[in-house]
CSV table of C-alpha atoms and ligand atoms in Angstrom, one decimal:
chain,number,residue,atom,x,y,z
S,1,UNK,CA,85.5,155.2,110.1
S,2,UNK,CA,82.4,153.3,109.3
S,3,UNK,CA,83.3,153.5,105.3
S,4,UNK,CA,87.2,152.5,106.2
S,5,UNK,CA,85.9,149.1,107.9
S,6,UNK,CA,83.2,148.4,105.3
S,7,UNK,CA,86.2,148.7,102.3
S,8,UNK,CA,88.7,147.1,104.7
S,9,UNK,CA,85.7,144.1,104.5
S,10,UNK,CA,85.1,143.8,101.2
S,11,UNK,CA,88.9,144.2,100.2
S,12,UNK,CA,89.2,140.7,102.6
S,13,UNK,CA,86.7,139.2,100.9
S,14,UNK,CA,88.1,140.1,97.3
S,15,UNK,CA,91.1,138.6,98.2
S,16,UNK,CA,89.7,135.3,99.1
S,17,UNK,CA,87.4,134.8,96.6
S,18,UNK,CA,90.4,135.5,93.9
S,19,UNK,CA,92.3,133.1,96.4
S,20,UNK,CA,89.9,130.5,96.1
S,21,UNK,CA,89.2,131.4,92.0
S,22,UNK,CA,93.2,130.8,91.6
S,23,UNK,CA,92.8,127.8,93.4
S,24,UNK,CA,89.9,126.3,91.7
S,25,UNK,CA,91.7,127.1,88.3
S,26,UNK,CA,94.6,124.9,89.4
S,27,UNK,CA,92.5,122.0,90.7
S,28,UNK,CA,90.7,121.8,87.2
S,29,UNK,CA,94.2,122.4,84.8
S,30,UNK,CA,93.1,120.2,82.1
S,31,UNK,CA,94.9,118.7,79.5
S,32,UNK,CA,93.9,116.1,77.0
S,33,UNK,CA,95.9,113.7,75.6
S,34,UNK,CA,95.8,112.7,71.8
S,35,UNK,CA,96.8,109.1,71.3
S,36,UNK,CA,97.1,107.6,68.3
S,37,UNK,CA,97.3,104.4,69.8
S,38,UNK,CA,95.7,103.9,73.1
S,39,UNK,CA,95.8,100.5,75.2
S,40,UNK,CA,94.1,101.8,78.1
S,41,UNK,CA,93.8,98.1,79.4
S,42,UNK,CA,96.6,95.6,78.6
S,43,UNK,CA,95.7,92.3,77.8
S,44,UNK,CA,93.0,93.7,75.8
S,45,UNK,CA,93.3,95.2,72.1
S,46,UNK,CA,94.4,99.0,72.0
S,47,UNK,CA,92.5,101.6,70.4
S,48,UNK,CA,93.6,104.3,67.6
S,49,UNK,CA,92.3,107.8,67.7
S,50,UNK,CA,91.8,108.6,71.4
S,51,UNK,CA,91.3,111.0,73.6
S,52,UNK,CA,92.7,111.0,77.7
S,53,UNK,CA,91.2,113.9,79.3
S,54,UNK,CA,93.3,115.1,83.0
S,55,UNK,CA,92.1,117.4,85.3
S,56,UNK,CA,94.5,118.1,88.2
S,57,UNK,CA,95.9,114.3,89.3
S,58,UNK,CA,93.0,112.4,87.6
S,59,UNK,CA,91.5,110.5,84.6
S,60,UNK,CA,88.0,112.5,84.0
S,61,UNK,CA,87.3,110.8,80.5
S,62,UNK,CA,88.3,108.6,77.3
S,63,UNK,CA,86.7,110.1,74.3
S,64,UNK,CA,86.8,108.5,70.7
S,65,UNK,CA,89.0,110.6,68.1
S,66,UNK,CA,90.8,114.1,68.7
S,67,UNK,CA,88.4,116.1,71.3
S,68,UNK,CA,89.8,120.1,72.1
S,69,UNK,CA,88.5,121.6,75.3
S,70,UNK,CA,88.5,125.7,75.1
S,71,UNK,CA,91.9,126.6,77.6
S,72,UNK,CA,92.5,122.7,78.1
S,73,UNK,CA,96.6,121.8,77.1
S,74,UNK,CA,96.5,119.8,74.3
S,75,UNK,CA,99.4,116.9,74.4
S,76,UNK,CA,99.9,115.4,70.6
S,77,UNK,CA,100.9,111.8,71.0
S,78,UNK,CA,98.8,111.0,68.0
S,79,UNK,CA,102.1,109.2,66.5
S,80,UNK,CA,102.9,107.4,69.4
S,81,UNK,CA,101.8,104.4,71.6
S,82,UNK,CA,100.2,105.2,74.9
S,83,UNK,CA,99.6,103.4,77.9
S,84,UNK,CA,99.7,103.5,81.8
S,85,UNK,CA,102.9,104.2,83.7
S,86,UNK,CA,104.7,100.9,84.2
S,87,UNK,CA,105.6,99.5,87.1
S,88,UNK,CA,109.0,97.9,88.4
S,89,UNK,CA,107.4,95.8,91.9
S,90,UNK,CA,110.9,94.7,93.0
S,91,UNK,CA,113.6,97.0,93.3
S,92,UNK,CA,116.5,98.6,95.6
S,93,UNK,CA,116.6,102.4,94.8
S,94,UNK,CA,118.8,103.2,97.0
S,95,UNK,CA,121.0,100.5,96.7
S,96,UNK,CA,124.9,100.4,95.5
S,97,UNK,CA,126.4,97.5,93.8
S,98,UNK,CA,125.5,94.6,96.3
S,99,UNK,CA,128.8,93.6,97.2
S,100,UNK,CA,130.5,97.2,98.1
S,101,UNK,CA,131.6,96.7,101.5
S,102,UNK,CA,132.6,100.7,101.7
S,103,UNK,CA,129.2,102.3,100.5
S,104,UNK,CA,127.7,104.6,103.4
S,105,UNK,CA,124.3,106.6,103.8
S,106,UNK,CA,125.8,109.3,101.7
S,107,UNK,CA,126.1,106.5,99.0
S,108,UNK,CA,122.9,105.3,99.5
S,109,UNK,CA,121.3,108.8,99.2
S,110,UNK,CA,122.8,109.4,96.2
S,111,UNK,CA,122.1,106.7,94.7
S,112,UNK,CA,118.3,107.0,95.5
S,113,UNK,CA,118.1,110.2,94.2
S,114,UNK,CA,120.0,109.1,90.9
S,115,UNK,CA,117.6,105.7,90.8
S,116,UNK,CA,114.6,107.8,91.3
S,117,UNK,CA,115.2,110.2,87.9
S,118,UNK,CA,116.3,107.5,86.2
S,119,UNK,CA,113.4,105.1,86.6
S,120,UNK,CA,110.7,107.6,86.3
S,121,UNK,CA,112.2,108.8,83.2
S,122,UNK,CA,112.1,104.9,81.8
S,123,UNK,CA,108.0,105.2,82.2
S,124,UNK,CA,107.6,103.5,85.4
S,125,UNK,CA,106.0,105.6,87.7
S,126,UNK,CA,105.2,103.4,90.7
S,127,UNK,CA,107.8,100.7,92.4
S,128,UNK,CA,108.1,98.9,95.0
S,129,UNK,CA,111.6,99.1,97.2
S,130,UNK,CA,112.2,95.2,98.7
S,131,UNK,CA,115.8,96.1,100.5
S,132,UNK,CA,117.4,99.5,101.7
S,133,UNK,CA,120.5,99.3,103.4
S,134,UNK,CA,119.5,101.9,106.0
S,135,UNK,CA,116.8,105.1,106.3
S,136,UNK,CA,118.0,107.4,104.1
S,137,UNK,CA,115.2,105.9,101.0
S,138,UNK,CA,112.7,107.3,103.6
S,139,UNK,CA,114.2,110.9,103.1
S,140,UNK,CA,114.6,110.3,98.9
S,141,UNK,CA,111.0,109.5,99.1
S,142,UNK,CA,109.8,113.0,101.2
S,143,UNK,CA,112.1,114.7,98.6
S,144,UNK,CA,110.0,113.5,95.4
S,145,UNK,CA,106.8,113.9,97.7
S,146,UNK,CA,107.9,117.5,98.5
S,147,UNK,CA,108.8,117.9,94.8
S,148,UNK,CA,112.2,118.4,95.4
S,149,UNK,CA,113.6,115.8,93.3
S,150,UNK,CA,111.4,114.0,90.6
S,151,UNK,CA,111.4,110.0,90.9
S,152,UNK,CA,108.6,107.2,90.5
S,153,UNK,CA,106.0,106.7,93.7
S,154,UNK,CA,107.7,104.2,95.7
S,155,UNK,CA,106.7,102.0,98.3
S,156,UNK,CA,109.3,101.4,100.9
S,157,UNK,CA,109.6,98.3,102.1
S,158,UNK,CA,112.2,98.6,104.9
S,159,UNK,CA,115.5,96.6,105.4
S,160,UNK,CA,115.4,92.9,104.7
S,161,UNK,CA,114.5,90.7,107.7
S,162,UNK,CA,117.0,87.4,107.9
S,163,UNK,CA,118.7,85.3,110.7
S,164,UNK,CA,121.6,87.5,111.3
S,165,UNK,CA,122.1,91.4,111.0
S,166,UNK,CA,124.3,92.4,108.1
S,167,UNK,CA,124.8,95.5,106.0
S,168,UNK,CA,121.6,94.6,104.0
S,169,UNK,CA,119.8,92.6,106.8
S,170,UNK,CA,118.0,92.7,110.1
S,171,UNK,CA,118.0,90.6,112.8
S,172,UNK,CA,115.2,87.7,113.4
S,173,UNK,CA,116.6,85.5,115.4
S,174,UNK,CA,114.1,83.5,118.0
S,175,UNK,CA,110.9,85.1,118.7
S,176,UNK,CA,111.7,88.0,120.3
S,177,UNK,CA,114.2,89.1,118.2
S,178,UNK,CA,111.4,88.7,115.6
S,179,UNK,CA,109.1,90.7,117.3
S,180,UNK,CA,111.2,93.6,117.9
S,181,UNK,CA,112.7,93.9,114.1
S,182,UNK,CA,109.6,93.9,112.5
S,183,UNK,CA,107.9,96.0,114.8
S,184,UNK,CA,110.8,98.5,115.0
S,185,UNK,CA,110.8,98.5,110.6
S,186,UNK,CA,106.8,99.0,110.3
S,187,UNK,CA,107.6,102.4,113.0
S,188,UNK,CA,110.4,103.2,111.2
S,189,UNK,CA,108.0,103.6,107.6
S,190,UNK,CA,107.8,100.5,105.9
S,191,UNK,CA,105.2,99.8,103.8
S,192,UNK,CA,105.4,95.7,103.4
S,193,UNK,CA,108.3,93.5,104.8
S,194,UNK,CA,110.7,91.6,103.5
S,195,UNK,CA,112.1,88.4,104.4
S,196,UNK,CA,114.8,86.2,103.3
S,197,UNK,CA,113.3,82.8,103.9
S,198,UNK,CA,116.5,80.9,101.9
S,199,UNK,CA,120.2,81.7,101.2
S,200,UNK,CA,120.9,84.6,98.5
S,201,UNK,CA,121.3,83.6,95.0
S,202,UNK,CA,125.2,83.9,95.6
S,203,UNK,CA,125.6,81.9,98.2
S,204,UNK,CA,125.7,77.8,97.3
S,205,UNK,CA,123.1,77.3,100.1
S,206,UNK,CA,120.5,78.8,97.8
S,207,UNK,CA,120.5,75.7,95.6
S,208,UNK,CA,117.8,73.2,94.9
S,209,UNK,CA,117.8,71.2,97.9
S,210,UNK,CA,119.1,74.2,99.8
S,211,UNK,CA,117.3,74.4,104.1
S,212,UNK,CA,115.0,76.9,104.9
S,213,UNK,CA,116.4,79.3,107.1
S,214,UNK,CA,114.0,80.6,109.5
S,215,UNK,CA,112.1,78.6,112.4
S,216,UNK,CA,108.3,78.5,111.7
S,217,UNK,CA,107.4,80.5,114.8
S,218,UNK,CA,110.0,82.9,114.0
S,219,UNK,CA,107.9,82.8,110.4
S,220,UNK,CA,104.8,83.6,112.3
S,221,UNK,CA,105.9,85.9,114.5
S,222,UNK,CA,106.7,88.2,111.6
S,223,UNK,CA,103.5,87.5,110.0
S,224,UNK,CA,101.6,88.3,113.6
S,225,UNK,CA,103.4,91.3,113.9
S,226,UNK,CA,103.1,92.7,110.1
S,227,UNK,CA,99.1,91.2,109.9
S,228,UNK,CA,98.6,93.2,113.2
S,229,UNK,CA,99.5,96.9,111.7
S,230,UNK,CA,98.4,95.5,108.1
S,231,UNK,CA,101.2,95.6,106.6
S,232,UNK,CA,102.1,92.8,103.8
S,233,UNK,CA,104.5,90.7,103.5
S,234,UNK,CA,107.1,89.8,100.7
S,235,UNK,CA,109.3,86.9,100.7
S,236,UNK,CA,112.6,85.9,99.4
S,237,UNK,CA,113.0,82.7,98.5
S,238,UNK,CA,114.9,79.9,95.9
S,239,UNK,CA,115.2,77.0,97.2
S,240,UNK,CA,112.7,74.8,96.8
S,241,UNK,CA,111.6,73.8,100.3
S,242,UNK,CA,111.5,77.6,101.7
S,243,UNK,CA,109.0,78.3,99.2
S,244,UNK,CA,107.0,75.1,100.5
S,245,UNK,CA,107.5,76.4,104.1
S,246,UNK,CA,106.6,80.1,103.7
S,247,UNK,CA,103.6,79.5,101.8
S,248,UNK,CA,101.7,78.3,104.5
S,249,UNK,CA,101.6,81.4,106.0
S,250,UNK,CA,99.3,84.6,105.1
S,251,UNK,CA,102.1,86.1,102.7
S,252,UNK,CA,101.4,88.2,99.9
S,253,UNK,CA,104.0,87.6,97.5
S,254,UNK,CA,106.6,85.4,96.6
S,255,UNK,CA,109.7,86.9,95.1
S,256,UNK,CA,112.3,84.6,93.1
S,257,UNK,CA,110.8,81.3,93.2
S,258,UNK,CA,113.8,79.7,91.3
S,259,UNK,CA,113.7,76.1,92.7
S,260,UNK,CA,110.0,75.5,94.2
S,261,UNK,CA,107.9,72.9,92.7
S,262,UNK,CA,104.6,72.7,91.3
S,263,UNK,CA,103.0,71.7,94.6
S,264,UNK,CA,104.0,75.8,95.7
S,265,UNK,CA,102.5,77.0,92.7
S,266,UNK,CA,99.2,75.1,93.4
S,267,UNK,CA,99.3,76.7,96.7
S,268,UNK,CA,99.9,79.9,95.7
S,269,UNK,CA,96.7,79.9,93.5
S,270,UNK,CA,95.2,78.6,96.7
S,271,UNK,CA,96.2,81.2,98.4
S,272,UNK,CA,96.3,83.6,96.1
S,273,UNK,CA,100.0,84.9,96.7
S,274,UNK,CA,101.4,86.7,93.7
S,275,UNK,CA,104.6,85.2,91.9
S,276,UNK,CA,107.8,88.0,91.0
S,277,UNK,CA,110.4,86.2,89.7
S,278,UNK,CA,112.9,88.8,88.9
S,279,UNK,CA,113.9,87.5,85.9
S,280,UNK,CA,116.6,90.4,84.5
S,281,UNK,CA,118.8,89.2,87.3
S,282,UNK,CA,119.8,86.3,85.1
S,283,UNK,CA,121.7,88.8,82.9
S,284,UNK,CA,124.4,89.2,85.6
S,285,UNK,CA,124.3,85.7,87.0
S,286,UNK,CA,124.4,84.3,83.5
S,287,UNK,CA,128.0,86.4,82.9
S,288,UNK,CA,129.3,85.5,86.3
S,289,UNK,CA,128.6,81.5,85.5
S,290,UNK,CA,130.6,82.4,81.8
S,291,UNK,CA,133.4,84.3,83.6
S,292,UNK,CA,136.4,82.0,83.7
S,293,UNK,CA,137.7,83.5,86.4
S,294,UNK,CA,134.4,82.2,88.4
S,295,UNK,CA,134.8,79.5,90.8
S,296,UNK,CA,133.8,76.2,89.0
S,297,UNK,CA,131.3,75.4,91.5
S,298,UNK,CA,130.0,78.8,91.6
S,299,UNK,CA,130.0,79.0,87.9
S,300,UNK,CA,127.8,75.5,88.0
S,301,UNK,CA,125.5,76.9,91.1
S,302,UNK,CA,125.1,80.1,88.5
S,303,UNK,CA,124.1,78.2,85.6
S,304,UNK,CA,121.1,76.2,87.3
S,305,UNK,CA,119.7,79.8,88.5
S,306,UNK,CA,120.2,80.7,84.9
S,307,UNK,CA,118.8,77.0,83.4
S,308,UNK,CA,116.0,76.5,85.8
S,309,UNK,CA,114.5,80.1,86.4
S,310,UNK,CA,112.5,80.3,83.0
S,311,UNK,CA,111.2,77.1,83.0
S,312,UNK,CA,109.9,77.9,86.4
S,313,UNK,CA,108.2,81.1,85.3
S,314,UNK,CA,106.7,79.1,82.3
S,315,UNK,CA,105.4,76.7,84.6
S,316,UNK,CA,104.1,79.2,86.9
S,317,UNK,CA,102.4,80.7,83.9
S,318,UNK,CA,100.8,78.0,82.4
S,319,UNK,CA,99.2,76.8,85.7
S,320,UNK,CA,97.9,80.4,85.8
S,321,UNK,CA,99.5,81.5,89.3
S,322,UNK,CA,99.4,85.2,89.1
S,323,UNK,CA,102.3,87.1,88.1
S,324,UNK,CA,103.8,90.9,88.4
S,325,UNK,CA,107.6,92.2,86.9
S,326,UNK,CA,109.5,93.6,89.3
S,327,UNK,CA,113.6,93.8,88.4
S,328,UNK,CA,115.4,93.0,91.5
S,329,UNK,CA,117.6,96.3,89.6
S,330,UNK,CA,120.1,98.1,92.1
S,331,UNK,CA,122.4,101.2,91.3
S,332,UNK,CA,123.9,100.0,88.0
S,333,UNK,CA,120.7,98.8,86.1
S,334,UNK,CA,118.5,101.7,86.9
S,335,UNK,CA,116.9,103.3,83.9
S,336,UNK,CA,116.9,99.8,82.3
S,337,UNK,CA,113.7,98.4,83.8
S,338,UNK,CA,112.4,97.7,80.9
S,339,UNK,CA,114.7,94.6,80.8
S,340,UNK,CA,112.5,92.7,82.7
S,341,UNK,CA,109.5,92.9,80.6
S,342,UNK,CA,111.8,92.2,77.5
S,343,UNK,CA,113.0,88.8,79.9
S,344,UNK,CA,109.3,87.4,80.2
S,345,UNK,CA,108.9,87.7,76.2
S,346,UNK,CA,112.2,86.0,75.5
S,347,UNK,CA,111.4,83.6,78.3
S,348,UNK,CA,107.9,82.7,76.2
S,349,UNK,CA,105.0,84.9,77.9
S,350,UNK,CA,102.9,86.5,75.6
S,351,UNK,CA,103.5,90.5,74.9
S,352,UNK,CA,100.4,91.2,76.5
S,353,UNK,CA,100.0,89.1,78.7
S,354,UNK,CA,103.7,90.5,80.1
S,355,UNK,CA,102.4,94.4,79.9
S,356,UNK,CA,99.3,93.1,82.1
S,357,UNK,CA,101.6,91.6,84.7
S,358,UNK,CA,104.1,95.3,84.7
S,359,UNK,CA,100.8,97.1,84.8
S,360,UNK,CA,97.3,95.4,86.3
S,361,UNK,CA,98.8,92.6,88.3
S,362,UNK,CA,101.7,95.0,89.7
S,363,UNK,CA,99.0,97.8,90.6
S,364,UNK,CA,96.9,94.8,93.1
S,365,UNK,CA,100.0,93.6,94.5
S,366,UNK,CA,101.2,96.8,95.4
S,367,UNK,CA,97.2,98.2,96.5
S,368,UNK,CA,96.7,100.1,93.6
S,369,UNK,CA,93.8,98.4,92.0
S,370,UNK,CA,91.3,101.0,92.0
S,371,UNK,CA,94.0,103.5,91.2
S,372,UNK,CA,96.6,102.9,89.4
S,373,UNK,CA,97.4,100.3,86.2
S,374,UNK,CA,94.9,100.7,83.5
S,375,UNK,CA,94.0,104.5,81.6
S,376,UNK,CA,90.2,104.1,82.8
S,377,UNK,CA,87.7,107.4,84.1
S,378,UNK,CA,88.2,108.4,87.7
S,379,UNK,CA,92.4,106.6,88.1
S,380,UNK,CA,95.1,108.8,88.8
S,381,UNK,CA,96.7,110.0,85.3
S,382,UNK,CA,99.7,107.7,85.4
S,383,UNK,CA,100.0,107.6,81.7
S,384,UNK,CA,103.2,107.2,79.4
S,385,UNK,CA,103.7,107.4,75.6
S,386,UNK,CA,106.1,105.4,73.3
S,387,UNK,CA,107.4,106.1,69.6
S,388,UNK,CA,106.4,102.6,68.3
S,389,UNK,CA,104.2,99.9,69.8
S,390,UNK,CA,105.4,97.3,72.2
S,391,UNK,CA,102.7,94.9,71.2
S,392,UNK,CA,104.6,94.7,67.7
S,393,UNK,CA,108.3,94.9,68.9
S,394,UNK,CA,108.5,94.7,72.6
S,395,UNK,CA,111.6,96.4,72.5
S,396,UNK,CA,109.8,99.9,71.5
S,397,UNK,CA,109.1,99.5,75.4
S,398,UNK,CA,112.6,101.3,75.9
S,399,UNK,CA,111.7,104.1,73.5
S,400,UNK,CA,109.7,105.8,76.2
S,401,UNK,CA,109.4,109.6,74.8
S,402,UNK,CA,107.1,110.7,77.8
S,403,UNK,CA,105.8,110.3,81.0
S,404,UNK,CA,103.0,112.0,83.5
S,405,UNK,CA,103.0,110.5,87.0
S,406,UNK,CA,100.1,112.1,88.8
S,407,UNK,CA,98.9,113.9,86.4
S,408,UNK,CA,102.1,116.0,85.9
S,409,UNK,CA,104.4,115.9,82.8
S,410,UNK,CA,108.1,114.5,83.6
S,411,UNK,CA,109.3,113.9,80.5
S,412,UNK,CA,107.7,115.3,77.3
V,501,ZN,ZN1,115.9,91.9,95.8
């Protein structure tokens, strides 16, 4: 009996200690990258002949030329440009064409499951969601976390807050209405809120001179509420006295921008809110203004967007308010990110200069500064490869050939 206890023991303890040994061997899986081109920080000068050594989710080392580990995967991207994953810091995942009237959860859902393939498999690997219509991003997001579906990390930031409740808004209306809709949003999982502090792009009230929508204490009742469970906040705005008027509160960034001055610039460097001017959006506003079936005066209202948003970006630029790349991309444009970065170049912003603002400044907007946005010892491996270098032809930014998020391969 004694014997029968004493193997009974030592069987249990066999068993863990392979446990733990098959555990152990997972945590460390190394591989090691082999780029032939390595821009491990943009803005600064890539190197050739490097080395990106992963074990389990992380960066352990950069090493000069071709290093081999004994059992260590070896991942030959020593033809290709490499750098890290990209990010897209304004998007709607789960988001059908804006102006569907009949598109329900089940919609939605699919869409976000679509989105999320789509845009990981483009090389970003981190976004930032600024609209759902309803919850079900919350359940697309457990999915990718539960490794159910694949899709970028995304950071949910609730339904829009406006004046009135509509399929893509919710209510702030007087200060209690406030209160309640951005409480309710941060319980329901939000990560930052949203507000739409002017008319939409396709209304005419978002022009130039357009009002303002919100009350100021409405304003800071929002900001109380999101400042009291730390959560940041994003806001919508073109015309240019909204921008004047949310900018003197504690708001993190400031999406659009199309009509503000200089003067909200100078604040925002003050203040040091970050500028996402969703540039790609042009594309479609651009073909609407040229449709000749548009409205006149819509067509007109379209063309200033189109006339006055790069020369606001510029500006931004050149007074050196800090800038990130984020889309504004729905259902249709998914997959096509990349548009964005491609806008900033054609707009005039340097190539790297641009691939700092979709990497480093997207990473500290989003909280992801010690993290995420550069290939550096001790990130998370976030890394993507390219066949040809962006820095030469920004357009080899779409030829993304493959893509680790986490330090697992997606696309390879
Ligand atoms: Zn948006």
């Amino acid at each position: 009996m004694k014997y029968f206890f004493k193997t009974l023991m030592l069987f249990f303890i066999m068993s863990a200690v392979s446990y733990a040994q098959e555990n152990e061997q997972k945590a460390r899986e190394v591989s090691i990258i082999h780029a032939g081109t390595l821009l491990s920080i943009a803005g600064e000068e890539p190197l050739k002949m490097q080395s990106i050594i992963v074990e389990g989710n992380k960066i352990i080392s950069i090493e000069a030329g071709y290093v081999e580990i004994a059992g260590a995967r070896i991942v030959d991207m020593r033809d290709k440009f490499v750098m890290a994953g990209l990010f897209d810091s304004h998007i709607h995942m789960a988001e059908r064409d804006l102006n569907n009237p009949l598109a329900n959860a089940a919609d939605h859902a699919l869409m976000g499951v679509k989105n999320s393939r789509k845009v990981l498999m483009a090389g970003f690997t981190t976004v930032r969601d600024l609209g759902a219509r309803d919850d079900t991003l919350y359940k697309v997001i457990d999915a990718i976390e539960d490794g159910e579906i694949i899709g970028p990390r995304i950071i949910p930031g609730g339904i829009i807050i406006g004046v009135e409740s509509r399929a893509n808004g919710r209510e702030c209306n007087g200060i209690e209405s406030c209160r309640k809709t951005t409480r309710d949003m941060i319980k329901e999982g939000a990560q930052w809120i949203k507000i739409r502090s002017s008319c939409r792009g396709g209304q005419l009230c978002a022009n130039e001179d357009g009002p303002p929508i919100f009350f100021d204490d409405e304003i800071q009742t929002i900001i109380d509420v999101a400042k009291k469970y730390k959560i940041p906040v994003a806001t919508h705005s073109h015309t240019r006295d909204s921008s004047l008027q949310v900018l003197k509160y504690d708001i993190r960034s400031l999406e659009h921008g199309t009509f503000m001055k200089e003067e909200a610039m100078d604040m925002m460097i003050e203040k040091d809110v970050i500028f996402v001017p969703t540039m790609s959006n042009l594309d479609e506003t651009s073909a609407r203004a040229h449709n000749p079936e548009t409205d006149p005066i819509f067509a007109t209202h379209s063309m200033k967007f189109v006339e006055r948003q790069p020369k606001t970006l510029l500006k931004a630029y050149e007074k050196g308010v800090k800038i990130a790349t984020g889309t504004d991309g729905r259902g249709r444009n998914a997959g096509t990110n990349y548009r964005e970065i491609e806008y900033f170049v054609r707009t005039g912003i340097p190539i790297s200069e641009t691939l700092k603002m979709a990497t480093i400044n997207s990473a500290e907007l989003l909280g992801f500064a010690d993290t995420l946005g550069t290939i550096e010892e001790g990130k998370l491996a976030d890394i993507i490869a390219m066949d040809g270098s962006p820095l030469e032809k920004i357009e080899n930014i779409r030829k993304v050939i493959f893509v680790m998020k986490d330090g697992k391969i997606y696309k390879e």
